XYZ file of C-alpha atoms in Angstrom:
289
model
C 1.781 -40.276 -62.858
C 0.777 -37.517 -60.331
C 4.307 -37.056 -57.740
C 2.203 -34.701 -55.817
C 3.689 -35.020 -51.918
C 0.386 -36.636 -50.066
C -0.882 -33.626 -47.715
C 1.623 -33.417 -44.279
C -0.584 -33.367 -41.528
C 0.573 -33.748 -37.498
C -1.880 -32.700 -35.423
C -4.748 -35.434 -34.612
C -7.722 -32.310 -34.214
C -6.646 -30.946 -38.497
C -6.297 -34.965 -39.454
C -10.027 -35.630 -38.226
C -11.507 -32.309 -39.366
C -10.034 -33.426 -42.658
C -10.921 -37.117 -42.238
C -14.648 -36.000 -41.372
C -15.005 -34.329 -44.520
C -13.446 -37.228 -46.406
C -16.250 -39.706 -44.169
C -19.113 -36.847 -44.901
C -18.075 -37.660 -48.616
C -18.833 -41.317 -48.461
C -15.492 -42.208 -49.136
C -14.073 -45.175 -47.410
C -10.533 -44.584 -45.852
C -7.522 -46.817 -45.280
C -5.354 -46.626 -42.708
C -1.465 -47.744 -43.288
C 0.344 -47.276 -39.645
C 4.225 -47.335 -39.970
C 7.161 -46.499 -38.429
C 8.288 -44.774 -41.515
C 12.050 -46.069 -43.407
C 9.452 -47.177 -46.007
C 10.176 -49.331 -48.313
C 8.768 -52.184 -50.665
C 6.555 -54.172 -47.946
C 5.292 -50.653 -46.930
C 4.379 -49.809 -49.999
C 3.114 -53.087 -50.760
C 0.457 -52.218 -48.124
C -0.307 -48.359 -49.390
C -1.039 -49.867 -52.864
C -3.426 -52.439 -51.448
C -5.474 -49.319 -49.627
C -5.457 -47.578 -52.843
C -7.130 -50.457 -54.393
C -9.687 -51.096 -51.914
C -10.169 -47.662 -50.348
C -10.983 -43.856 -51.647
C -8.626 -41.939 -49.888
C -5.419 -43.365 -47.903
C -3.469 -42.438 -44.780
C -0.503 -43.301 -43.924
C 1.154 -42.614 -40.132
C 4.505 -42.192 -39.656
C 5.511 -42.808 -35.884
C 8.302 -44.251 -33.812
C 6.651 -45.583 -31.593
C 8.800 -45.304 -28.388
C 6.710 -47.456 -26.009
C 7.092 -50.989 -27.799
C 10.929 -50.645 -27.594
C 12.287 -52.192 -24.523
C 15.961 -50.899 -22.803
C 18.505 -51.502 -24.768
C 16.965 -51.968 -28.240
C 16.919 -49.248 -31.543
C 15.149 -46.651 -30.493
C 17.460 -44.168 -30.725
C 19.061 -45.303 -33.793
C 15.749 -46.492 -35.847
C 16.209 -45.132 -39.412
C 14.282 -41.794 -39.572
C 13.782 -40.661 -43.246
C 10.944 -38.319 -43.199
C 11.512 -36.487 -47.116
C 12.416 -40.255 -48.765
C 9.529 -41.741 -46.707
C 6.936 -38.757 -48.176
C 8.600 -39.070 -51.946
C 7.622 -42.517 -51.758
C 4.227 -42.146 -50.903
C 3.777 -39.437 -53.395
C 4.848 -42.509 -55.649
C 1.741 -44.117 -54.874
C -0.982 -41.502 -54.784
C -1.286 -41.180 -51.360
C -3.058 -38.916 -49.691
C -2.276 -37.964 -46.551
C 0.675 -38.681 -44.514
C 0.253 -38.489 -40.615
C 3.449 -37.532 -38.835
C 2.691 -36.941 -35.259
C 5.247 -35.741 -32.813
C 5.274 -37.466 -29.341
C 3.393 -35.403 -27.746
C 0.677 -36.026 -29.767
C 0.433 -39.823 -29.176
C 1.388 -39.926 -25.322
C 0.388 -36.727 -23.289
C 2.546 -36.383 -20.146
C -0.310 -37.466 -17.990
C -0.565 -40.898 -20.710
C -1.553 -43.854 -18.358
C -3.773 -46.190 -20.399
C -2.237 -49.174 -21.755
C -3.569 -52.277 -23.822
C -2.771 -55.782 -22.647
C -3.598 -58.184 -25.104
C -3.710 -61.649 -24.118
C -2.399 -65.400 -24.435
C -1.827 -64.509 -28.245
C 0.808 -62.016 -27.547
C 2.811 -63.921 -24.878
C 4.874 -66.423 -26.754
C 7.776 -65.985 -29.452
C 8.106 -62.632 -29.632
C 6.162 -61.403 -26.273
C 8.941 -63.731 -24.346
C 11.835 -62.323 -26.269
C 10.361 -58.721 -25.758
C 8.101 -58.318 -22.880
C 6.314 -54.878 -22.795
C 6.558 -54.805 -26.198
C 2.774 -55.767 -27.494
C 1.559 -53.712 -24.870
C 3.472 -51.002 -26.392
C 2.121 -52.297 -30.240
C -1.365 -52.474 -29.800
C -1.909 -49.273 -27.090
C -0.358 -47.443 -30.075
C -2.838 -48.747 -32.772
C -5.669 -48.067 -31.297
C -4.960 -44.956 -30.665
C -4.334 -44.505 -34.339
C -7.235 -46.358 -35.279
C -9.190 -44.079 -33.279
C -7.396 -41.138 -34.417
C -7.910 -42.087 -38.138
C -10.921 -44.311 -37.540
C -10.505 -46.004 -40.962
C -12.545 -48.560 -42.583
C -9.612 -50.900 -43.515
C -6.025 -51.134 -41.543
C -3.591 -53.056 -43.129
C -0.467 -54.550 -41.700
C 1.870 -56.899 -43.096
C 2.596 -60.191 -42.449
C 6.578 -60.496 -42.012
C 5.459 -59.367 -38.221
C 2.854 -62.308 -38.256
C 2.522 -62.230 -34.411
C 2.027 -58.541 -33.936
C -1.031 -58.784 -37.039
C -2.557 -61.473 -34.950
C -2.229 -59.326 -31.539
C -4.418 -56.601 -33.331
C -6.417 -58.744 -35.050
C -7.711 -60.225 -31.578
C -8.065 -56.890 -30.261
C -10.187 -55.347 -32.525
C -12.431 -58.248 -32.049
C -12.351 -58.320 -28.031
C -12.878 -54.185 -27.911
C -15.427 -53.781 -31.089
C -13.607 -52.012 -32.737
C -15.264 -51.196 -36.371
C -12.076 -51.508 -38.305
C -11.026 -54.303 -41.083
C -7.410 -55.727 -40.665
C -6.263 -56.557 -43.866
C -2.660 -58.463 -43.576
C -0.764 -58.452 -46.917
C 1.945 -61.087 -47.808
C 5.218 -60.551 -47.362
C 7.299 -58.757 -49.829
C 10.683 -60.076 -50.106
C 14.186 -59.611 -51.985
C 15.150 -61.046 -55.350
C 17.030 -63.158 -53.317
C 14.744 -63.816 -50.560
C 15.207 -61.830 -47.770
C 12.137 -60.629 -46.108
C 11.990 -56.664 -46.190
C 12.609 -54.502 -42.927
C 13.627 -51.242 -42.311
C 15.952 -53.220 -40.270
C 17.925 -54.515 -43.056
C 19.748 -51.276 -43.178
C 21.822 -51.681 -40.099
C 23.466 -54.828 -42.056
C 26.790 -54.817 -43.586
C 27.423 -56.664 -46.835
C 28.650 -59.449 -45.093
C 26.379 -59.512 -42.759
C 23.224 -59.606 -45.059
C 25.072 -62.249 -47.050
C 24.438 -64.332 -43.698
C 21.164 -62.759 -43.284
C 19.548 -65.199 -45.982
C 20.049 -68.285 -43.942
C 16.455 -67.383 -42.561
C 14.745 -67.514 -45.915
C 17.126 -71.045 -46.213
C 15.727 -72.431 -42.853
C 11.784 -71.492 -43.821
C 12.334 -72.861 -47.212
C 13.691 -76.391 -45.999
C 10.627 -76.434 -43.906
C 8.281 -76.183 -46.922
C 10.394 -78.647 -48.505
C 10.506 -81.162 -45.550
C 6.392 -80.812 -45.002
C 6.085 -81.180 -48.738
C 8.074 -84.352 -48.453
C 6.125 -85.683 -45.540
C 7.450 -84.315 -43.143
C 5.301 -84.509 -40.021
C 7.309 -84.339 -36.773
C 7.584 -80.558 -35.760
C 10.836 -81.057 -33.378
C 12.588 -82.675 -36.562
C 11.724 -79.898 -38.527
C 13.011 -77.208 -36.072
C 16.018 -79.055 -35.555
C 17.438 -79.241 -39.341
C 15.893 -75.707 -39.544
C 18.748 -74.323 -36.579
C 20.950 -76.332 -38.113
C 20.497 -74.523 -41.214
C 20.886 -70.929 -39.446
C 23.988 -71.644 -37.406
C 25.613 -72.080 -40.912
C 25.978 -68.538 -40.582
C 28.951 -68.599 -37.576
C 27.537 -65.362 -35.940
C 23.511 -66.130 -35.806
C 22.376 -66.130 -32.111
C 18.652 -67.758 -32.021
C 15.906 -65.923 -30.151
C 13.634 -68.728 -31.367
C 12.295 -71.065 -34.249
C 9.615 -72.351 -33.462
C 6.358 -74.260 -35.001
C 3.192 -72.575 -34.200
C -0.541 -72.582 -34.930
C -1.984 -70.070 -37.106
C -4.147 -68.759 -34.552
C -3.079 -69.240 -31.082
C 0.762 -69.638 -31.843
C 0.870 -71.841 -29.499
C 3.579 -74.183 -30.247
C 2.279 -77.954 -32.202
C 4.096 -80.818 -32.190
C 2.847 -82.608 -34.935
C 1.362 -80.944 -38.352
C -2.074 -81.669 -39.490
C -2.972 -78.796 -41.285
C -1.579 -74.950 -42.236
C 1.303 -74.280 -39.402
C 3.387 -71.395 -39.052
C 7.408 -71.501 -38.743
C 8.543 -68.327 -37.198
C 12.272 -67.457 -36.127
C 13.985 -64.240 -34.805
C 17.791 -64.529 -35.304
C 20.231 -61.830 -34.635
C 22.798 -61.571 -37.335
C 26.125 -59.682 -36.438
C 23.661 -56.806 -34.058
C 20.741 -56.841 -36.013
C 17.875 -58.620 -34.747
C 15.487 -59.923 -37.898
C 12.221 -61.971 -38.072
C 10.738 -63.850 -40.403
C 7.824 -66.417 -40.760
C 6.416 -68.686 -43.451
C 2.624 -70.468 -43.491
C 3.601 -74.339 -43.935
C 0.389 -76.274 -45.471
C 0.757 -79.549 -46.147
C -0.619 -82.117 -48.574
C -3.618 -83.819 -47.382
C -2.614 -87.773 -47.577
């Protein structure tokens, strides 16, 4: 298999003299945006653009703007030369590494407000921090200006923010959301899951737990949404340290919250474990009767 490091490229006037040249090629380009600490779901996502797509870029950014005071910013993983051996793993072919200054001039005063999809769960918990999401990809997908974007969908919420604004602005990009990619022993991948101690990511699987028992209690019959979130909480304060942001029921499209399930439903938590704040989400559909 060809190791070859994909070509290192931070600058956004070299990546779209090089991406014109790809374009003038007829080659159709994928776009996987990241904040780099790659691992499994990540690459997941790179593999999936090297099956559909030509020729592959992945971006590598922190993005500072959709952290809000007091969360990891400062301490977010950063592992540039594991991150690029990776991708060399899977063929790709250009990595996009900009520095700050390339995203966010100092005169930066643009922002993208998305709306009523992007103000529950997670846009509670973390206000600014959509705006901060989708302001920064868009300006990648305009940077890149790929025919295919693919996110994953452990961050369910976020792929439905950018999924509703690349239909409000026109913008002539596919999202492609990939499933989630877990552990052997369930635990949905994040770069996150590094900040856990032993112990503490023994806990950590009381989220997969909780999402499983829903399938199981909607497979059983299970209608009543309240019911289901209660026994779910129940499930995750097993583990004596989990603080609950939220579990919630929620449709698929609005996440709006339901309180009664008649067709596919999505359960989505955040729980902090020990310091370590971790999401998760599972698509409940249940049995016609």
């Amino acid at each position: 298999m060809n190791s070859e490091l994909p070509k290192l490229i931070q600058g956004v006037a070299q990546l779209r003299e090089i991406l014109d040249a790809v374009r003038r090629r007829g080659r159709r380009i994928g776009l996987v945006p990241t904040m780099g600490a790659l691992h499994e779901g990540h690459l997941s996502l790179v593999r999936a653009s090297k099956a559909e797509c030509d020729f592959t870029v992945a971006s590598i950014f922190v993005n500072p703007s959709q952290f809000g005071p007091g969360e990891d910013l400062g301490k977010y993983p950063r592992t540039l030369d594991a991150d690029l051996a990776k991708l060399a793993g899977c063929q790709t072919e250009l990595a996009f590494v900009p520095a700050n200054e390339d995203v966010y001039r100092a005169e930066h005063a643009t922002w993208v407000e998305v709306g009523s999809v992007a103000e529950p769960l997670e846009g509670q918990c973390r206000p600014g921090h959509f705006r901060g999401v989708a302001t920064v990809v868009l300006k990648l997908l305009n940077m890149v200006r790929p025919e295919v974007a693919y996110f994953g969908q452990k961050d369910y919420q976020q792929a439905a923010v950018i999924r509703r604004m690349v239909a409000d602005l026109d913008v002539p990009t596919e999202i492609h959301v990939c499933p989630i990619v877990r552990e052997p022993d369930g635990l949905a991948m994040s770069s996150r899951n590094a900040y856990l101690r032993p112990d503490a990511r023994r806990r950590a699987l009381v989220l997969w737990k909780s999402l499983r028992l829903a399938g199981e209690l909607v497979d059983a019959g299970e209608r009543n949404a309240g019911t289901i979130v209660e026994q779910m909480r129940g499930v995750i304060l097993t583990a004596g340290d989990a603080r609950i942001d939220y579990v919630a029921l929620v449709d698929p499209d609005t996440l709006e919250p339901i309180e009664e399930i008649t067709g596919p439903t999505v359960a989505a938590l955040a729980v902090k474990i020990e310091d370590t704040r971790l999401i998760d989400n599972l698509v409940l559909n249940p049995k016609q009767q």
